[in-house]
């Protein structure tokens, strides 16, 4: 049985000439050029360092670092050494990190030098023995230690079902769940996308990807990075998304992937023209709903039809609009199920619905995750008796197979491509002095698609100030979860069952940001 380690498959796709540039940095003080050999050697040295620590097999390696090419090498090294990669959003604060580390019990934590003090304290308390630092200027103890190791490494033998990564995704109760993805989940999806999006071989001129997304979530870490690596394609690497800087590099690239906010921000730049996009062949959008006006404006301005696809942490990619012909890409839809992926729509009693009718979207396929880390009951709840995964998204499948997402049954806000679970924010607000209860909702926002807004009821006799609550939340939760505005009210609207009517709150505040 050949080794099913995802790294082995990615490594096999590196070009024969390892001295070609694999990644070029676009926003470091001076451009840096990393060859395929650099990726291979760098990841080998870090993998050898991990091996030298004598960790139990499938140890979790938790990583909260700024985006850098070395951070990509660290990801590859974890795969290579056969451990489980656990990426964490750099916006997460101490309370959030404490939960993830306590829940995942990583053997190794890698953090930025500026956070070492508090992160290491949390990690050591939770029993983690190794905490390394990695900065975006190639400094830190991780690379110092790795430099002492050999630059060749034989990838650990792994089966397709062995774990490669755990991605925490918030739960409806406010507690995050770790979605366990295997080598097989990730590789099967990467291979399907390579075909579906017609990544060009070197003989066809090759592809160049502008990578401007964070690498702690599915979109930037798996869809974009695996796409380029599995095709031996060069990446132009942005640590931060800057619309002007990205547009300036479009003529050097052929593929770009982004959440809708990235497209909205680029459209606000006069430099975005057909001429700027002349060498591009593909713009992919996903992670959040793409508004029809963005789809249309992009086409008018650039001549390119955005290709919208749909996925999630638990499943990687599920559906995609067709690559060819471009005219088959339909705005407002997320396209057709990817090859090998089953997508169906059921009603809330679990009965199949005919084409065109709206219900819960359920999925099946080699891409569907292995379950939630140490939460067997939660995992069982999210699968049907015939083992289809319930996405929590609500939509329909038209007679010709196109899937349209019309809403979510899960109480979730997607802001700028980041997920915010109202229950988590409400839980923290409710614990604040003077707060009796709260309701958190998403309202339309021209930049972020949806923005988080809170409505808070004070305890009798207490006086609350919305701005003070916002200030108090900052530092306790990731900044994108902090409500853009907090309203103080006497009571929350409730239905006859006593349930808060969030739809009324959304309606009341829908014009807040001119949406
Ligand atoms: C930043 N801010 C946000 C925000 N991002 N507020 C709401 N929603 C967001 N997404 C706020 C900060 O709180 C801060 O406010 C201010 O904006 C400036 O912060 P910043 O970090 O400088 O912002 P910026 O760099 O402009 O970031 C915006 C962004 C970023 C759109 C580039 O959010 C981003 O990279 N989004 C992509 C997320 C992504 O990759 N999603 C994929 C998930 S995978 P203050 O008040 O503190 O100053 C997935 C599955 C799938 O969903 O299908 O792909
Ligand atoms: P995450 O938990 O971060 O992986 O987010 C996954 C969720 O993002 C999905 O369940 C959808 O609700 C949403 N999503 C992803 N892609 C799209 C899309 N193209 N359109 C609408 N929603 C999307």
mmCIF file of C-alpha atoms in Angstrom, residues 59-406:
data_model
loop_
_atom_site.group_PDB
_atom_site.id
_atom_site.type_symbol
_atom_site.label_atom_id
_atom_site.label_comp_id
_atom_site.label_asym_id
_atom_site.label_seq_id
_atom_site.Cartn_x
_atom_site.Cartn_y
_atom_site.Cartn_z
ATOM 1 C CA UNK A 59 0.147 14.553 18.300
ATOM 2 C CA UNK A 60 -1.643 17.842 17.841
ATOM 3 C CA UNK A 61 0.616 20.730 16.842
ATOM 4 C CA UNK A 62 -1.242 23.979 17.602
ATOM 5 C CA UNK A 63 -0.109 27.015 15.649
ATOM 6 C CA UNK A 64 -1.038 30.670 16.113
ATOM 7 C CA UNK A 65 1.422 32.676 14.042
ATOM 8 C CA UNK A 66 1.433 35.510 11.526
ATOM 9 C CA UNK A 67 1.321 34.438 7.907
ATOM 10 C CA UNK A 68 4.731 33.685 6.417
ATOM 11 C CA UNK A 69 6.274 31.154 4.063
ATOM 12 C CA UNK A 70 7.917 29.541 7.102
ATOM 13 C CA UNK A 71 4.435 29.070 8.583
ATOM 14 C CA UNK A 72 3.536 27.205 5.376
ATOM 15 C CA UNK A 73 6.683 25.073 5.827
ATOM 16 C CA UNK A 74 5.577 24.327 9.376
ATOM 17 C CA UNK A 75 2.211 23.089 8.088
ATOM 18 C CA UNK A 76 3.975 20.874 5.544
ATOM 19 C CA UNK A 77 6.361 19.636 8.250
ATOM 20 C CA UNK A 78 3.505 18.593 10.522
ATOM 21 C CA UNK A 79 1.954 16.568 7.682
ATOM 22 C CA UNK A 80 5.343 15.158 6.804
ATOM 23 C CA UNK A 81 6.052 14.045 10.380
ATOM 24 C CA UNK A 82 2.587 12.471 10.529
ATOM 25 C CA UNK A 83 1.179 14.731 13.239
ATOM 26 C CA UNK A 84 -2.048 16.723 13.283
ATOM 27 C CA UNK A 85 -2.019 20.402 12.333
ATOM 28 C CA UNK A 86 -4.188 22.708 14.417
ATOM 29 C CA UNK A 87 -4.217 26.230 13.006
ATOM 30 C CA UNK A 88 -5.563 29.085 15.131
ATOM 31 C CA UNK A 89 -6.759 32.499 13.995
ATOM 32 C CA UNK A 90 -4.268 35.202 15.006
ATOM 33 C CA UNK A 91 -7.183 37.293 16.300
ATOM 34 C CA UNK A 92 -7.979 34.790 19.074
ATOM 35 C CA UNK A 93 -7.490 36.109 22.587
ATOM 36 C CA UNK A 94 -6.345 34.338 25.754
ATOM 37 C CA UNK A 95 -9.759 32.933 26.732
ATOM 38 C CA UNK A 96 -10.236 31.425 23.271
ATOM 39 C CA UNK A 97 -6.690 29.998 23.122
ATOM 40 C CA UNK A 98 -7.069 28.512 26.596
ATOM 41 C CA UNK A 99 -10.142 26.619 25.431
ATOM 42 C CA UNK A 100 -8.499 25.288 22.243
ATOM 43 C CA UNK A 101 -5.339 24.187 24.022
ATOM 44 C CA UNK A 102 -7.284 22.656 26.895
ATOM 45 C CA UNK A 103 -9.541 20.796 24.488
ATOM 46 C CA UNK A 104 -6.970 19.617 21.936
ATOM 47 C CA UNK A 105 -4.096 18.948 24.373
ATOM 48 C CA UNK A 106 -1.408 19.707 21.797
ATOM 49 C CA UNK A 107 2.065 18.249 22.329
ATOM 50 C CA UNK A 108 3.566 21.313 20.658
ATOM 51 C CA UNK A 109 2.401 24.914 20.484
ATOM 52 C CA UNK A 110 3.946 27.419 18.098
ATOM 53 C CA UNK A 111 3.106 31.082 18.668
ATOM 54 C CA UNK A 112 4.476 34.494 17.773
ATOM 55 C CA UNK A 113 7.243 35.868 19.978
ATOM 56 C CA UNK A 114 5.038 38.773 21.101
ATOM 57 C CA UNK A 115 2.458 36.339 22.543
ATOM 58 C CA UNK A 116 4.938 33.874 24.012
ATOM 59 C CA UNK A 117 4.410 35.065 27.597
ATOM 60 C CA UNK A 118 0.705 34.376 27.860
ATOM 61 C CA UNK A 119 0.457 31.565 25.316
ATOM 62 C CA UNK A 120 3.238 29.532 26.942
ATOM 63 C CA UNK A 121 1.660 30.021 30.359
ATOM 64 C CA UNK A 122 -1.629 28.590 29.071
ATOM 65 C CA UNK A 123 0.154 25.769 27.229
ATOM 66 C CA UNK A 124 2.400 24.675 30.094
ATOM 67 C CA UNK A 125 -0.565 24.747 32.480
ATOM 68 C CA UNK A 126 -2.446 22.461 30.091
ATOM 69 C CA UNK A 127 0.469 20.005 30.002
ATOM 70 C CA UNK A 128 2.062 20.973 26.674
ATOM 71 C CA UNK A 129 5.786 20.390 26.955
ATOM 72 C CA UNK A 130 7.058 22.237 23.888
ATOM 73 C CA UNK A 131 6.302 25.847 23.016
ATOM 74 C CA UNK A 132 8.211 27.411 20.143
ATOM 75 C CA UNK A 133 8.045 30.849 18.590
ATOM 76 C CA UNK A 134 7.900 31.786 14.931
ATOM 77 C CA UNK A 135 7.817 35.363 13.659
ATOM 78 C CA UNK A 136 7.104 36.580 10.146
ATOM 79 C CA UNK A 137 10.741 37.768 9.807
ATOM 80 C CA UNK A 138 12.102 34.199 10.060
ATOM 81 C CA UNK A 139 13.178 34.618 13.671
ATOM 82 C CA UNK A 140 12.129 32.506 16.646
ATOM 83 C CA UNK A 141 13.007 29.327 18.452
ATOM 84 C CA UNK A 142 11.238 27.029 15.972
ATOM 85 C CA UNK A 143 13.610 27.845 13.126
ATOM 86 C CA UNK A 144 16.619 28.144 15.445
ATOM 87 C CA UNK A 145 16.004 24.621 16.637
ATOM 88 C CA UNK A 146 15.084 23.270 13.195
ATOM 89 C CA UNK A 147 18.343 24.647 11.760
ATOM 90 C CA UNK A 148 20.203 22.046 13.799
ATOM 91 C CA UNK A 149 18.455 19.188 11.964
ATOM 92 C CA UNK A 150 19.031 17.423 8.668
ATOM 93 C CA UNK A 151 17.370 18.813 5.548
ATOM 94 C CA UNK A 152 16.064 15.502 4.227
ATOM 95 C CA UNK A 153 13.147 13.627 5.749
ATOM 96 C CA UNK A 154 11.139 10.578 4.763
ATOM 97 C CA UNK A 155 7.409 11.323 5.149
ATOM 98 C CA UNK A 156 5.777 9.277 7.920
ATOM 99 C CA UNK A 157 3.623 6.408 6.663
ATOM 100 C CA UNK A 158 -0.006 7.398 6.975
ATOM 101 C CA UNK A 159 -3.287 5.847 5.881
ATOM 102 C CA UNK A 160 -5.948 7.902 4.115
ATOM 103 C CA UNK A 161 -8.120 7.786 7.244
ATOM 104 C CA UNK A 162 -5.386 9.073 9.573
ATOM 105 C CA UNK A 163 -5.828 12.599 10.850
ATOM 106 C CA UNK A 164 -3.997 15.447 9.154
ATOM 107 C CA UNK A 165 -5.642 18.507 10.715
ATOM 108 C CA UNK A 166 -8.163 19.691 13.256
ATOM 109 C CA UNK A 167 -10.030 22.896 12.466
ATOM 110 C CA UNK A 168 -12.016 24.457 15.252
ATOM 111 C CA UNK A 169 -15.375 25.688 14.163
ATOM 112 C CA UNK A 170 -17.764 27.323 16.575
ATOM 113 C CA UNK A 171 -20.753 25.456 17.865
ATOM 114 C CA UNK A 172 -24.324 26.623 18.237
ATOM 115 C CA UNK A 173 -23.982 26.333 22.004
ATOM 116 C CA UNK A 174 -21.055 28.724 21.862
ATOM 117 C CA UNK A 175 -18.361 26.086 22.406
ATOM 118 C CA UNK A 176 -16.050 25.374 19.485
ATOM 119 C CA UNK A 177 -15.779 21.891 18.042
ATOM 120 C CA UNK A 178 -12.644 20.506 16.419
ATOM 121 C CA UNK A 179 -13.446 19.157 12.958
ATOM 122 C CA UNK A 180 -11.068 16.243 12.310
ATOM 123 C CA UNK A 181 -9.875 16.052 8.705
ATOM 124 C CA UNK A 182 -7.872 13.122 7.406
ATOM 125 C CA UNK A 183 -5.107 12.943 4.815
ATOM 126 C CA UNK A 184 -7.653 11.300 2.510
ATOM 127 C CA UNK A 185 -10.270 14.034 3.052
ATOM 128 C CA UNK A 186 -7.807 16.745 2.060
ATOM 129 C CA UNK A 187 -6.093 14.944 -0.791
ATOM 130 C CA UNK A 188 -9.275 13.731 -2.450
ATOM 131 C CA UNK A 189 -10.683 17.267 -2.379
ATOM 132 C CA UNK A 190 -7.476 18.845 -3.683
ATOM 133 C CA UNK A 191 -7.414 16.360 -6.584
ATOM 134 C CA UNK A 192 -11.043 17.003 -7.453
ATOM 135 C CA UNK A 193 -10.470 20.785 -7.461
ATOM 136 C CA UNK A 194 -7.361 20.436 -9.628
ATOM 137 C CA UNK A 195 -9.543 18.850 -12.303
ATOM 138 C CA UNK A 196 -12.620 21.016 -11.725
ATOM 139 C CA UNK A 197 -10.747 24.309 -12.011
ATOM 140 C CA UNK A 198 -8.478 23.071 -14.780
ATOM 141 C CA UNK A 199 -5.177 23.959 -13.122
ATOM 142 C CA UNK A 200 -2.771 24.352 -16.030
ATOM 143 C CA UNK A 201 0.249 22.111 -16.403
ATOM 144 C CA UNK A 202 3.656 23.624 -17.093
ATOM 145 C CA UNK A 203 3.298 22.482 -20.712
ATOM 146 C CA UNK A 204 0.121 24.586 -20.982
ATOM 147 C CA UNK A 205 1.926 27.614 -19.595
ATOM 148 C CA UNK A 206 1.364 26.859 -15.916
ATOM 149 C CA UNK A 207 -0.524 28.896 -13.348
ATOM 150 C CA UNK A 208 0.469 31.567 -10.845
ATOM 151 C CA UNK A 209 -1.716 32.021 -7.760
ATOM 152 C CA UNK A 210 -2.003 35.243 -5.807
ATOM 153 C CA UNK A 211 -2.362 34.026 -2.231
ATOM 154 C CA UNK A 212 -3.786 36.808 -0.051
ATOM 155 C CA UNK A 213 -5.965 34.881 2.432
ATOM 156 C CA UNK A 214 -5.067 33.884 5.967
ATOM 157 C CA UNK A 215 -3.666 30.353 6.316
ATOM 158 C CA UNK A 216 -5.567 29.299 9.418
ATOM 159 C CA UNK A 217 -8.839 28.406 7.676
ATOM 160 C CA UNK A 218 -9.965 26.058 4.925
ATOM 161 C CA UNK A 219 -9.998 28.627 2.128
ATOM 162 C CA UNK A 220 -6.427 29.918 2.401
ATOM 163 C CA UNK A 221 -4.812 26.829 3.935
ATOM 164 C CA UNK A 222 -6.341 24.018 1.932
ATOM 165 C CA UNK A 223 -8.165 25.264 -1.163
ATOM 166 C CA UNK A 224 -5.614 27.859 -2.247
ATOM 167 C CA UNK A 225 -2.356 26.353 -0.992
ATOM 168 C CA UNK A 226 -3.077 22.749 -1.945
ATOM 169 C CA UNK A 227 -4.244 23.918 -5.370
ATOM 170 C CA UNK A 228 -0.935 25.589 -6.138
ATOM 171 C CA UNK A 229 1.260 22.918 -4.527
ATOM 172 C CA UNK A 230 -0.517 20.006 -6.180
ATOM 173 C CA UNK A 231 -0.021 21.698 -9.518
ATOM 174 C CA UNK A 232 3.578 22.743 -8.935
ATOM 175 C CA UNK A 233 2.433 26.341 -9.429
ATOM 176 C CA UNK A 234 4.142 29.459 -8.148
ATOM 177 C CA UNK A 235 2.454 31.579 -5.497
ATOM 178 C CA UNK A 236 2.658 35.341 -5.055
ATOM 179 C CA UNK A 237 2.340 35.488 -1.289
ATOM 180 C CA UNK A 238 0.658 38.367 0.560
ATOM 181 C CA UNK A 239 0.764 38.254 4.357
ATOM 182 C CA UNK A 240 -2.087 40.805 4.413
ATOM 183 C CA UNK A 241 -4.769 41.605 1.905
ATOM 184 C CA UNK A 242 -4.276 45.077 0.442
ATOM 185 C CA UNK A 243 -6.529 45.705 -2.571
ATOM 186 C CA UNK A 244 -4.181 48.168 -4.311
ATOM 187 C CA UNK A 245 -1.151 45.917 -3.880
ATOM 188 C CA UNK A 246 -3.025 42.828 -5.062
ATOM 189 C CA UNK A 247 -4.380 44.600 -8.150
ATOM 190 C CA UNK A 248 -0.841 45.745 -8.975
ATOM 191 C CA UNK A 249 0.247 42.091 -9.093
ATOM 192 C CA UNK A 250 -2.707 40.718 -11.089
ATOM 193 C CA UNK A 251 -0.829 41.040 -14.410
ATOM 194 C CA UNK A 252 1.762 38.588 -13.037
ATOM 195 C CA UNK A 253 -0.816 35.986 -12.047
ATOM 196 C CA UNK A 254 -3.478 33.688 -13.464
ATOM 197 C CA UNK A 255 -5.536 32.586 -10.416
ATOM 198 C CA UNK A 256 -6.944 34.449 -7.400
ATOM 199 C CA UNK A 257 -9.120 33.189 -4.540
ATOM 200 C CA UNK A 258 -11.000 35.350 -2.084
ATOM 201 C CA UNK A 259 -13.952 35.836 0.208
ATOM 202 C CA UNK A 260 -16.563 38.307 -1.118
ATOM 203 C CA UNK A 261 -15.139 41.191 0.988
ATOM 204 C CA UNK A 262 -11.894 40.970 -0.994
ATOM 205 C CA UNK A 263 -13.793 41.399 -4.262
ATOM 206 C CA UNK A 264 -15.859 44.278 -2.843
ATOM 207 C CA UNK A 265 -12.672 46.051 -1.736
ATOM 208 C CA UNK A 266 -10.952 45.538 -5.100
ATOM 209 C CA UNK A 267 -14.008 46.873 -6.923
ATOM 210 C CA UNK A 268 -13.631 50.101 -4.937
ATOM 211 C CA UNK A 269 -10.236 50.643 -6.619
ATOM 212 C CA UNK A 270 -10.147 52.466 -9.990
ATOM 213 C CA UNK A 271 -7.000 50.460 -10.830
ATOM 214 C CA UNK A 272 -9.141 47.338 -11.194
ATOM 215 C CA UNK A 273 -9.569 47.196 -14.959
ATOM 216 C CA UNK A 274 -9.765 44.662 -17.777
ATOM 217 C CA UNK A 275 -6.170 45.516 -18.557
ATOM 218 C CA UNK A 276 -5.069 44.670 -14.994
ATOM 219 C CA UNK A 277 -6.797 41.285 -15.331
ATOM 220 C CA UNK A 278 -5.525 40.513 -18.831
ATOM 221 C CA UNK A 279 -3.493 37.453 -17.818
ATOM 222 C CA UNK A 280 -5.929 36.123 -15.247
ATOM 223 C CA UNK A 281 -7.897 32.981 -16.058
ATOM 224 C CA UNK A 282 -9.791 32.352 -12.792
ATOM 225 C CA UNK A 283 -11.237 34.286 -9.855
ATOM 226 C CA UNK A 284 -12.784 32.052 -7.178
ATOM 227 C CA UNK A 285 -15.155 33.320 -4.482
ATOM 228 C CA UNK A 286 -16.405 31.500 -1.410
ATOM 229 C CA UNK A 287 -16.724 31.204 2.381
ATOM 230 C CA UNK A 288 -19.658 33.631 2.471
ATOM 231 C CA UNK A 289 -22.559 34.579 0.192
ATOM 232 C CA UNK A 290 -21.528 36.574 -2.856
ATOM 233 C CA UNK A 291 -24.017 39.354 -3.509
ATOM 234 C CA UNK A 292 -25.478 39.446 -7.038
ATOM 235 C CA UNK A 293 -24.315 43.074 -7.396
ATOM 236 C CA UNK A 294 -20.707 42.056 -6.714
ATOM 237 C CA UNK A 295 -20.968 39.207 -9.253
ATOM 238 C CA UNK A 296 -22.344 41.591 -11.890
ATOM 239 C CA UNK A 297 -20.017 44.503 -11.126
ATOM 240 C CA UNK A 298 -16.983 42.217 -11.319
ATOM 241 C CA UNK A 299 -18.030 40.941 -14.715
ATOM 242 C CA UNK A 300 -18.668 44.433 -16.039
ATOM 243 C CA UNK A 301 -15.398 45.839 -14.754
ATOM 244 C CA UNK A 302 -12.995 42.997 -15.466
ATOM 245 C CA UNK A 303 -14.701 40.896 -18.129
ATOM 246 C CA UNK A 304 -14.308 37.856 -15.823
ATOM 247 C CA UNK A 305 -17.140 35.840 -14.322
ATOM 248 C CA UNK A 306 -16.465 35.085 -10.670
ATOM 249 C CA UNK A 307 -16.582 31.350 -9.992
ATOM 250 C CA UNK A 308 -18.466 30.808 -6.748
ATOM 251 C CA UNK A 309 -18.025 27.617 -4.766
ATOM 252 C CA UNK A 310 -19.305 26.350 -1.423
ATOM 253 C CA UNK A 311 -17.634 24.469 1.380
ATOM 254 C CA UNK A 312 -16.996 24.328 5.082
ATOM 255 C CA UNK A 313 -14.402 23.303 7.646
ATOM 256 C CA UNK A 314 -16.020 19.897 8.127
ATOM 257 C CA UNK A 315 -16.131 19.035 4.441
ATOM 258 C CA UNK A 316 -13.626 21.152 2.533
ATOM 259 C CA UNK A 317 -15.244 21.942 -0.859
ATOM 260 C CA UNK A 318 -18.686 20.632 -1.750
ATOM 261 C CA UNK A 319 -19.961 22.405 -4.850
ATOM 262 C CA UNK A 320 -18.552 24.653 -7.528
ATOM 263 C CA UNK A 321 -19.817 26.559 -10.493
ATOM 264 C CA UNK A 322 -18.427 25.106 -13.724
ATOM 265 C CA UNK A 323 -15.052 26.246 -14.969
ATOM 266 C CA UNK A 324 -16.143 25.763 -18.559
ATOM 267 C CA UNK A 325 -18.023 27.250 -20.203
ATOM 268 C CA UNK A 326 -17.714 30.508 -18.301
ATOM 269 C CA UNK A 327 -21.313 31.326 -19.247
ATOM 270 C CA UNK A 328 -22.461 28.343 -17.121
ATOM 271 C CA UNK A 329 -21.345 30.102 -13.921
ATOM 272 C CA UNK A 330 -24.557 31.340 -12.341
ATOM 273 C CA UNK A 331 -24.535 34.255 -9.935
ATOM 274 C CA UNK A 332 -26.513 33.593 -6.769
ATOM 275 C CA UNK A 333 -25.811 29.855 -6.945
ATOM 276 C CA UNK A 334 -22.888 27.843 -5.609
ATOM 277 C CA UNK A 335 -22.890 25.597 -8.659
ATOM 278 C CA UNK A 336 -22.979 21.832 -8.949
ATOM 279 C CA UNK A 337 -21.834 19.112 -6.533
ATOM 280 C CA UNK A 338 -18.140 18.358 -7.127
ATOM 281 C CA UNK A 339 -17.383 14.903 -8.564
ATOM 282 C CA UNK A 340 -17.726 12.273 -5.838
ATOM 283 C CA UNK A 341 -19.671 14.597 -3.530
ATOM 284 C CA UNK A 342 -23.305 13.846 -2.775
ATOM 285 C CA UNK A 343 -25.553 16.822 -2.028
ATOM 286 C CA UNK A 344 -29.229 16.439 -1.137
ATOM 287 C CA UNK A 345 -31.965 18.564 0.409
ATOM 288 C CA UNK A 346 -34.228 17.203 3.129
ATOM 289 C CA UNK A 347 -37.067 18.659 5.148
ATOM 290 C CA UNK A 348 -36.868 18.928 8.941
ATOM 291 C CA UNK A 349 -38.416 15.462 9.294
ATOM 292 C CA UNK A 350 -35.584 13.999 7.232
ATOM 293 C CA UNK A 351 -37.674 13.441 4.098
ATOM 294 C CA UNK A 352 -36.133 14.102 0.660
ATOM 295 C CA UNK A 353 -37.428 17.202 -1.112
ATOM 296 C CA UNK A 354 -38.005 17.471 -4.848
ATOM 297 C CA UNK A 355 -35.924 19.734 -7.080
ATOM 298 C CA UNK A 356 -36.455 23.416 -6.397
ATOM 299 C CA UNK A 357 -37.797 23.006 -2.855
ATOM 300 C CA UNK A 358 -35.972 24.566 0.063
ATOM 301 C CA UNK A 359 -34.679 22.470 2.960
ATOM 302 C CA UNK A 360 -31.592 21.431 4.912
ATOM 303 C CA UNK A 361 -28.500 20.702 2.807
ATOM 304 C CA UNK A 362 -26.919 17.308 3.568
ATOM 305 C CA UNK A 363 -23.699 15.991 2.074
ATOM 306 C CA UNK A 364 -21.639 12.853 1.696
ATOM 307 C CA UNK A 365 -18.291 12.007 0.133
ATOM 308 C CA UNK A 366 -14.595 11.259 0.625
ATOM 309 C CA UNK A 367 -14.130 14.885 1.664
ATOM 310 C CA UNK A 368 -16.482 14.671 4.677
ATOM 311 C CA UNK A 369 -14.612 14.843 7.988
ATOM 312 C CA UNK A 370 -14.022 12.107 10.547
ATOM 313 C CA UNK A 371 -16.072 13.715 13.331
ATOM 314 C CA UNK A 372 -15.608 16.313 16.049
ATOM 315 C CA UNK A 373 -12.585 15.873 18.299
ATOM 316 C CA UNK A 374 -13.629 14.091 21.490
ATOM 317 C CA UNK A 375 -17.322 14.884 20.914
ATOM 318 C CA UNK A 376 -18.918 11.622 19.737
ATOM 319 C CA UNK A 377 -22.443 12.696 20.716
ATOM 320 C CA UNK A 378 -22.115 16.007 18.882
ATOM 321 C CA UNK A 379 -20.751 14.138 15.859
ATOM 322 C CA UNK A 380 -23.668 11.688 15.929
ATOM 323 C CA UNK A 381 -26.145 14.593 16.138
ATOM 324 C CA UNK A 382 -24.763 16.141 12.968
ATOM 325 C CA UNK A 383 -25.115 13.013 10.834
ATOM 326 C CA UNK A 384 -28.344 11.446 9.588
ATOM 327 C CA UNK A 385 -29.002 7.765 10.260
ATOM 328 C CA UNK A 386 -27.789 6.980 6.727
ATOM 329 C CA UNK A 387 -24.585 8.926 7.474
ATOM 330 C CA UNK A 388 -25.046 12.142 5.518
ATOM 331 C CA UNK A 389 -23.602 15.222 7.202
ATOM 332 C CA UNK A 390 -26.104 17.959 8.047
ATOM 333 C CA UNK A 391 -24.424 21.191 6.983
ATOM 334 C CA UNK A 392 -26.791 23.550 8.816
ATOM 335 C CA UNK A 393 -27.162 25.442 5.540
ATOM 336 C CA UNK A 394 -30.563 25.814 3.968
ATOM 337 C CA UNK A 395 -31.021 25.743 0.237
ATOM 338 C CA UNK A 396 -32.394 24.078 -2.857
ATOM 339 C CA UNK A 397 -31.177 22.070 -5.807
ATOM 340 C CA UNK A 398 -32.697 23.027 -9.120
ATOM 341 C CA UNK A 399 -33.721 20.490 -11.751
ATOM 342 C CA UNK A 400 -30.428 21.015 -13.574
ATOM 343 C CA UNK A 401 -28.415 20.308 -10.406
ATOM 344 C CA UNK A 402 -27.376 23.854 -9.406
ATOM 345 C CA UNK A 403 -27.337 24.402 -5.652
ATOM 346 C CA UNK A 404 -28.532 27.686 -4.164
ATOM 347 C CA UNK A 405 -28.009 28.554 -0.501
ATOM 348 C CA UNK A 406 -30.892 30.622 0.822
#
